[in-house]
Coordinates of C-alpha atoms in Angstrom, one line a residue:
Chain A
M84 CA 112.2 106.2 76.0
I85 CA 110.5 102.8 75.3
P86 CA 109.2 102.8 71.7
I87 CA 105.4 102.7 71.4
H88 CA 103.6 100.3 69.1
V89 CA 100.8 102.0 67.3
L90 CA 98.1 99.7 66.2
T91 CA 95.4 100.7 63.7
L92 CA 91.9 99.2 64.0
P93 CA 89.8 99.8 60.9
G94 CA 86.0 99.4 60.9
W95 CA 83.7 97.1 58.9
Q96 CA 85.2 96.0 55.6
S97 CA 88.6 97.4 56.7
S98 CA 90.2 100.6 55.4
G99 CA 91.2 100.9 51.7
P100 CA 94.4 102.4 50.4
L101 CA 93.1 106.0 50.4
H102 CA 91.9 105.9 54.0
W103 CA 94.0 107.9 56.4
Q104 CA 94.6 104.8 58.5
S105 CA 96.3 103.1 55.5
R106 CA 98.3 106.2 54.8
W107 CA 99.5 106.5 58.4
E108 CA 100.6 102.8 58.3
A109 CA 102.6 103.6 55.1
L110 CA 104.0 106.9 56.4
H111 CA 104.7 106.0 60.0
G112 CA 105.0 102.2 60.1
Y113 CA 101.9 101.6 62.2
T114 CA 100.6 98.0 62.3
R115 CA 97.0 97.1 61.4
V116 CA 95.2 94.6 63.6
E117 CA 94.0 92.2 60.9
Q118 CA 90.8 90.3 61.2
H119 CA 89.8 86.9 59.9
D120 CA 86.6 88.3 58.5
W121 CA 86.1 91.9 57.7
I122 CA 82.7 91.3 56.1
T123 CA 81.0 89.6 58.9
P124 CA 82.6 91.2 62.0
K125 CA 82.2 88.7 64.8
R126 CA 82.6 90.5 68.1
G127 CA 84.3 87.7 70.0
D128 CA 86.7 87.1 67.1
W129 CA 87.6 90.8 66.9
I130 CA 88.2 91.0 70.6
A131 CA 90.4 87.9 70.6
Q132 CA 92.4 89.3 67.7
L133 CA 93.1 92.6 69.5
E134 CA 94.1 90.7 72.7
E135 CA 96.5 88.5 70.7
V136 CA 98.1 91.5 68.9
V137 CA 98.4 93.5 72.1
L138 CA 100.0 90.6 73.9
S139 CA 102.5 90.1 71.0
C140 CA 103.8 93.7 71.4
T141 CA 106.8 94.0 73.7
G142 CA 106.2 97.6 74.8
P143 CA 103.4 100.0 75.4
V144 CA 100.7 100.4 72.8
A145 CA 98.6 103.2 71.3
L146 CA 95.4 102.4 69.5
V147 CA 94.1 104.3 66.4
A148 CA 90.6 103.1 65.7
H149 CA 88.0 104.1 63.2
S150 CA 84.2 103.4 63.1
L151 CA 83.6 99.8 64.3
G152 CA 87.2 99.6 65.4
C153 CA 86.2 102.1 68.2
L154 CA 83.5 99.7 69.4
Q155 CA 86.1 96.9 69.3
V156 CA 88.4 98.9 71.6
A157 CA 85.6 99.5 74.1
A158 CA 84.4 95.9 74.0
W159 CA 88.0 94.5 74.5
A160 CA 88.8 97.1 77.2
S161 CA 85.8 96.1 79.3
H162 CA 87.1 92.5 79.7
S163 CA 90.8 92.3 79.0
K164 CA 93.3 91.8 81.8
H165 CA 96.0 93.6 79.7
V166 CA 94.5 97.1 79.3
D167 CA 97.5 98.5 81.3
R168 CA 99.6 98.0 78.1
V169 CA 97.6 100.7 76.4
K170 CA 98.9 104.2 76.8
A171 CA 96.2 105.9 74.8
A172 CA 93.5 105.5 72.2
F173 CA 92.5 107.7 69.3
L174 CA 88.9 106.9 68.5
V175 CA 87.6 108.4 65.2
A176 CA 84.0 108.4 64.0
P177 CA 82.7 105.6 66.2
G178 CA 79.9 103.7 64.4
D179 CA 76.6 103.7 66.2
S180 CA 75.6 100.0 66.1
E181 CA 72.4 100.8 67.9
R182 CA 71.1 103.2 65.3
S183 CA 69.0 100.5 63.7
Q184 CA 68.1 97.0 64.8
E185 CA 68.1 95.9 61.2
L186 CA 71.9 96.1 60.7
E187 CA 72.3 92.3 60.7
H188 CA 76.1 92.4 60.4
L189 CA 76.3 94.5 63.7
R190 CA 73.9 92.2 65.6
G191 CA 76.7 91.0 67.9
W192 CA 77.8 94.6 68.6
R193 CA 74.5 95.6 70.3
P194 CA 74.2 96.9 73.0
M195 CA 77.3 99.0 72.7
E196 CA 79.9 98.8 75.5
R197 CA 79.5 102.1 77.5
Q198 CA 82.0 101.4 80.3
R199 CA 84.6 104.0 81.0
L200 CA 87.8 103.2 79.2
P201 CA 90.7 102.3 81.6
F202 CA 93.2 104.4 79.5
R203 CA 93.3 107.9 78.1
S204 CA 91.3 108.4 75.0
L205 CA 90.4 111.1 72.4
L206 CA 87.2 110.7 70.5
V207 CA 87.0 112.5 67.2
S208 CA 83.5 113.0 65.6
S209 CA 81.9 114.8 62.7
Q210 CA 78.8 116.9 62.6
N211 CA 77.4 115.0 59.5
D212 CA 78.5 111.5 60.1
P213 CA 75.8 109.2 58.5
F214 CA 76.7 106.5 61.0
C215 CA 76.7 108.4 64.3
S216 CA 74.8 111.6 65.2
P217 CA 76.7 114.4 67.0
E218 CA 74.6 113.8 70.1
R219 CA 75.4 110.1 70.2
A220 CA 79.1 110.9 69.7
E221 CA 79.0 113.3 72.5
Q222 CA 77.3 110.8 74.7
L223 CA 79.8 108.1 73.8
A224 CA 82.7 110.4 74.7
S225 CA 81.1 111.1 78.0
D226 CA 80.5 107.4 78.7
W227 CA 84.0 106.3 77.7
G228 CA 85.6 109.2 79.6
S229 CA 87.2 110.4 76.4
E230 CA 88.3 113.9 75.5
H231 CA 86.2 115.1 72.5
W232 CA 87.3 116.8 69.3
D233 CA 84.5 117.9 67.0
L234 CA 86.0 118.0 63.5
G235 CA 83.1 119.8 61.8
P236 CA 81.2 118.5 58.8
K237 CA 83.6 115.7 57.6
G238 CA 81.2 112.8 57.0
H239 CA 82.4 109.5 58.4
I240 CA 86.0 110.8 58.6
N241 CA 87.1 108.3 56.0
A242 CA 88.6 108.2 52.5
D243 CA 85.6 110.1 51.2
S244 CA 86.2 113.0 53.6
G245 CA 89.0 114.5 51.5
L246 CA 91.5 114.3 54.3
G247 CA 94.5 113.0 52.4
D248 CA 97.2 112.0 54.8
W249 CA 95.3 113.9 57.5
P250 CA 98.4 115.6 59.0
E251 CA 96.3 117.6 61.4
G252 CA 94.8 114.4 62.8
H253 CA 98.2 112.8 63.1
R254 CA 99.6 115.8 64.9
R255 CA 96.7 115.7 67.3
F256 CA 97.1 112.0 67.9
T257 CA 100.8 112.2 68.5
D258 CA 100.5 115.2 70.9
F259 CA 97.8 113.3 72.7
W260 CA 99.6 110.0 73.4
K261 CA 102.8 111.8 74.3
A262 CA 101.1 114.1 76.8
Chain B
M140 CA 68.9 62.3 81.8
A141 CA 71.7 63.0 79.4
K142 CA 75.2 61.7 80.1
I143 CA 77.7 64.3 79.2
F144 CA 81.2 63.4 77.8
C145 CA 84.1 65.4 76.8
V146 CA 86.3 64.1 74.0
A147 CA 89.7 65.4 75.0
N148 CA 93.4 64.9 74.7
Q149 CA 96.0 67.6 75.3
K150 CA 97.9 66.3 72.3
G151 CA 96.8 67.8 69.0
G152 CA 96.0 65.8 65.9
V153 CA 95.0 62.6 67.6
G154 CA 91.5 62.4 66.1
K155 CA 89.4 64.2 68.7
T156 CA 87.0 65.8 66.2
T157 CA 86.7 62.7 64.1
T158 CA 85.9 60.7 67.2
T159 CA 83.3 63.3 68.4
V160 CA 81.3 63.6 65.2
N161 CA 81.5 59.9 64.3
L162 CA 80.5 58.8 67.8
A163 CA 77.6 61.3 67.7
A164 CA 76.5 60.0 64.4
A165 CA 76.9 56.4 65.4
L166 CA 74.9 57.0 68.6
A167 CA 72.2 58.7 66.6
S168 CA 72.1 55.8 64.2
I169 CA 71.3 53.4 67.0
G170 CA 68.4 55.5 68.3
Q171 CA 70.1 57.7 70.9
R172 CA 69.2 61.4 71.2
V173 CA 72.5 63.3 70.8
L174 CA 73.7 66.9 71.2
M175 CA 77.2 67.6 69.9
V176 CA 78.9 70.7 71.4
D177 CA 81.8 72.2 69.6
L178 CA 84.2 74.0 72.0
D179 CA 87.0 74.6 69.5
P180 CA 87.0 78.0 67.8
Q181 CA 88.2 76.3 64.7
G182 CA 84.7 74.9 64.3
N183 CA 85.8 71.7 62.6
A184 CA 83.3 69.5 64.5
T185 CA 80.6 72.0 63.4
M186 CA 81.6 71.9 59.7
G187 CA 82.1 68.1 60.0
S188 CA 78.5 67.7 61.2
G189 CA 77.0 69.4 58.1
I190 CA 76.6 72.9 59.6
D191 CA 78.2 75.9 58.0
K192 CA 80.0 77.7 60.8
R193 CA 79.9 81.0 58.8
E194 CA 76.1 80.9 58.5
M195 CA 75.3 80.4 62.2
K196 CA 73.3 83.2 63.8
L197 CA 73.9 81.8 67.3
S198 CA 76.6 79.5 68.6
V199 CA 78.1 78.1 71.8
Y200 CA 79.8 81.5 72.2
D201 CA 76.3 83.1 72.8
V202 CA 75.5 80.3 75.3
L203 CA 78.7 80.9 77.2
L204 CA 78.0 84.6 77.3
E205 CA 74.5 83.8 78.5
S206 CA 72.9 85.7 75.6
A207 CA 71.2 82.6 74.2
T208 CA 70.0 79.2 75.6
V209 CA 71.2 75.9 74.3
T210 CA 67.7 75.3 72.7
E211 CA 68.0 78.7 70.9
A212 CA 71.5 78.1 69.6
A213 CA 71.5 74.4 68.8
L214 CA 70.9 73.5 65.1
W215 CA 69.5 70.2 63.8
S216 CA 71.8 68.4 61.4
E217 CA 69.4 66.5 59.1
P218 CA 72.0 64.2 57.5
C219 CA 73.7 63.4 60.9
R220 CA 70.4 63.2 62.9
Y221 CA 71.8 65.0 65.9
H222 CA 71.8 68.6 67.3
V223 CA 74.8 70.7 67.0
L224 CA 75.8 73.5 69.3
G225 CA 78.3 74.9 66.9
A226 CA 81.4 77.1 67.1
N227 CA 83.3 79.5 64.9
R228 CA 86.1 82.0 65.4
E229 CA 83.9 84.2 67.6
L230 CA 84.4 81.6 70.4
A231 CA 88.0 82.7 70.8
G232 CA 86.6 86.0 72.3
A233 CA 85.1 84.0 75.2
E234 CA 88.6 83.4 76.5
V235 CA 88.9 87.2 77.0
E236 CA 85.3 88.0 77.9
L237 CA 84.9 85.3 80.5
V238 CA 88.0 86.2 82.4
D239 CA 86.3 88.6 84.7
V240 CA 82.9 87.0 85.2
E241 CA 81.7 84.8 88.1
R242 CA 81.2 81.0 87.5
R243 CA 83.1 81.4 84.3
E244 CA 84.2 77.8 84.2
K245 CA 80.6 76.6 84.8
R246 CA 78.8 78.5 82.1
L247 CA 78.3 75.5 79.9
K248 CA 77.4 73.2 82.7
L249 CA 74.6 75.5 83.9
A250 CA 73.3 76.0 80.3
L251 CA 73.2 72.2 79.7
V252 CA 71.0 71.6 82.8
A253 CA 68.0 73.0 80.9
V254 CA 68.3 70.4 78.2
K255 CA 69.3 67.4 80.2
D256 CA 66.0 65.5 79.6
Q257 CA 66.1 66.2 75.9
Y258 CA 69.1 64.1 75.1
D259 CA 70.7 60.7 76.0
F260 CA 74.2 61.9 75.2
V261 CA 75.9 65.2 75.1
L262 CA 79.4 65.0 73.4
I263 CA 81.7 67.9 73.8
D264 CA 84.7 68.4 71.4
C265 CA 87.4 70.2 73.4
P266 CA 90.3 72.2 72.0
P267 CA 93.7 70.6 72.6
S268 CA 94.9 73.4 74.9
L269 CA 94.0 73.7 78.6
S270 CA 91.9 76.9 78.2
M271 CA 88.8 78.4 79.8
L272 CA 86.9 76.6 77.0
T273 CA 88.3 73.2 77.9
L274 CA 87.7 73.9 81.5
N275 CA 84.0 74.6 80.7
G276 CA 83.8 71.2 78.9
L277 CA 85.5 69.3 81.8
C278 CA 83.3 71.0 84.4
S279 CA 80.1 70.0 82.5
A280 CA 81.0 66.4 81.9
H281 CA 80.4 63.1 83.7
G282 CA 83.4 61.7 82.0
V283 CA 86.2 62.0 79.5
I284 CA 86.7 59.9 76.4
V285 CA 90.3 60.0 75.3
P286 CA 91.1 59.1 71.7
M287 CA 94.7 57.9 71.3
Q288 CA 97.0 56.9 68.6
C289 CA 99.1 53.9 69.6
E290 CA 102.4 55.7 69.0
Y291 CA 105.5 56.1 71.0
F292 CA 104.7 59.5 72.6
A293 CA 101.0 58.8 73.2
L294 CA 101.4 58.1 76.9
E295 CA 103.2 61.4 77.5
G296 CA 100.3 63.4 76.3
L297 CA 98.1 61.3 78.5
T298 CA 100.0 62.2 81.6
D299 CA 99.2 65.9 81.2
L300 CA 95.5 65.1 80.6
V301 CA 95.3 62.8 83.6
N302 CA 96.8 65.5 85.8
T303 CA 94.3 68.1 84.5
I304 CA 91.4 65.7 85.1
K305 CA 92.6 65.1 88.7
Q306 CA 92.7 68.8 89.3
V307 CA 89.3 69.4 87.9
H308 CA 87.9 66.4 89.8
G309 CA 89.4 67.7 93.0
N310 CA 88.4 71.4 92.7
L311 CA 85.5 71.8 90.3
N312 CA 83.7 68.7 89.3
P313 CA 83.8 65.6 91.6
D314 CA 81.8 63.6 89.0
L315 CA 84.6 63.8 86.4
Q316 CA 86.4 60.6 85.5
I317 CA 88.1 59.0 82.5
I318 CA 85.5 56.8 80.9
G319 CA 87.9 55.2 78.6
L320 CA 90.7 55.3 76.2
L321 CA 89.8 54.8 72.5
R322 CA 92.5 53.5 70.2
V323 CA 92.1 55.4 66.9
M324 CA 93.8 55.3 63.5
F325 CA 95.0 51.9 64.5
D326 CA 97.0 49.8 62.0
P327 CA 97.6 46.3 63.3
R328 CA 100.3 45.7 60.7
I329 CA 102.6 48.1 62.5
T330 CA 104.4 46.3 65.3
L331 CA 104.9 49.4 67.4
Q332 CA 101.1 50.1 67.4
L333 CA 100.5 46.6 68.7
Q334 CA 103.1 47.0 71.4
V335 CA 101.7 50.4 72.6
S336 CA 98.2 48.9 72.5
D337 CA 99.3 46.1 74.7
Q338 CA 100.9 48.6 77.1
L339 CA 97.7 50.6 77.3
K340 CA 95.8 47.4 78.1
A341 CA 98.3 46.4 80.8
H342 CA 98.4 49.9 82.3
F343 CA 94.7 50.9 82.1
G344 CA 92.9 47.6 82.0
D345 CA 89.1 48.1 81.7
K346 CA 89.6 51.7 80.9
V347 CA 90.6 50.8 77.4
F348 CA 87.5 50.5 75.2
D349 CA 87.2 47.1 73.4
A350 CA 86.3 48.9 70.2
V351 CA 89.3 49.9 68.1
I352 CA 89.0 52.4 65.3
P353 CA 91.1 51.4 62.3
R354 CA 93.0 53.8 60.1
N355 CA 90.5 54.2 57.3
V356 CA 90.5 56.3 54.1
R357 CA 86.7 56.9 54.1
L358 CA 86.9 58.4 57.6
A359 CA 89.6 60.7 56.5
E360 CA 87.8 61.8 53.4
A361 CA 84.4 62.4 55.0
P362 CA 85.2 65.9 56.6
S363 CA 85.8 67.3 53.1
Y364 CA 82.2 66.5 52.4
G365 CA 81.1 68.1 55.7
L366 CA 79.9 64.8 57.1
P367 CA 81.1 62.2 59.6
G368 CA 82.3 59.0 58.0
V369 CA 79.5 57.1 59.7
V370 CA 77.0 59.2 57.6
F371 CA 79.2 59.6 54.5
D372 CA 79.9 55.9 54.1
P373 CA 78.2 53.7 56.7
A374 CA 79.6 50.5 55.2
A375 CA 83.3 51.5 55.7
K376 CA 85.2 49.6 58.3
G377 CA 85.9 52.8 60.2
S378 CA 82.2 53.7 60.3
Q379 CA 81.3 50.2 61.5
A380 CA 83.9 50.4 64.2
F381 CA 82.3 53.6 65.5
V382 CA 78.9 52.0 65.6
S383 CA 80.5 49.2 67.7
F384 CA 82.0 51.8 69.9
A385 CA 78.6 53.6 70.2
S386 CA 77.0 50.3 71.4
E387 CA 79.9 49.9 73.9
M388 CA 79.2 53.4 75.2
V389 CA 75.5 52.7 75.7
E390 CA 76.5 49.6 77.7
R391 CA 79.0 51.5 79.8
I392 CA 76.7 54.3 80.8
Q393 CA 74.1 51.7 82.0
K394 CA 76.7 50.7 84.5
M395 CA 77.6 54.2 85.6

């Protein structure tokens, strides 16, 4: 079996050491797609970074995105000629960049990309995410053609959600990309 | 109507950006209306024109993606006296995002049509690689200015560029031609440089500009102050050479 490269894509300001993405990197050797600028997330720059990292991987790729990272996956997938390299995407707590026009740092991420993703995806949402309502999450899952997992009231599904290493999430992700 | 020129050379580190910003500033200093377009995601020509690439709300990226016009995205550089259509790292995304769109190599050309009467010169700083961005520059331009160091391998890099220009001329932009070769970072005390300079003259004749830009410390220092040498130290020899070059350019376009 060809080894898969798992790439983690954090959201705005990146994921800190207690975030499950950072823990998964430490526990399972996953690779973070680093950005030049985590504070002012420029859409074009983030897309180019993902393209470059995907092209640098020698085998198939699985994407593990959180928050703005989910929008990055959708934006990249709507243009890239290399989407066939992606086996699956795990999209956790997508941030709704359209929830307010006043979010200056997300200006370039509006409107959100709604095109159906050209690879299998599982969208994980929370019932009390301050950055994306359950209705919007459901709509995004429908637009992107993603399977949908409602995690219950877990906030933004980040370090503040008390998930620790989030073994349940990792099991679900692994089962999903291997299916 | 604006004459549009790319400053290009497929060899890196030959002084493209220095040439672009100093020619822009020199043309502005002799009364020409200038737009400088930065097509390199590194954004050095933007920063070197007194514009902070991190603070730009809109850039050439938005123009290429047709989410802004040139007029909306261009910024006025007060010290340099020319407009800047700037670039930052976001521009790298255009390479991915333009792959699947129609007229992708002509996005800049079409955008510049709207401002053709507002400027006398549009100068485009191209990245060294042959990318979709460089192609947009070459498709927009009436001609290419090629800065060259008079060194041993200089002619090899030129062969690649000439072949690229021939292809673009044949397939995408019949107006495109090499306007001239500009000898930069020139040091007449080095015999090899004199020999290569003579070779260029013998091979390319009138295509070699009369103006020669000398190796000059003040030109090299200027970018760290976020200004072209022509603005940073107008009295420096390098700056004066760029003003001579600007005058030569004005004469040349009158013959075009």
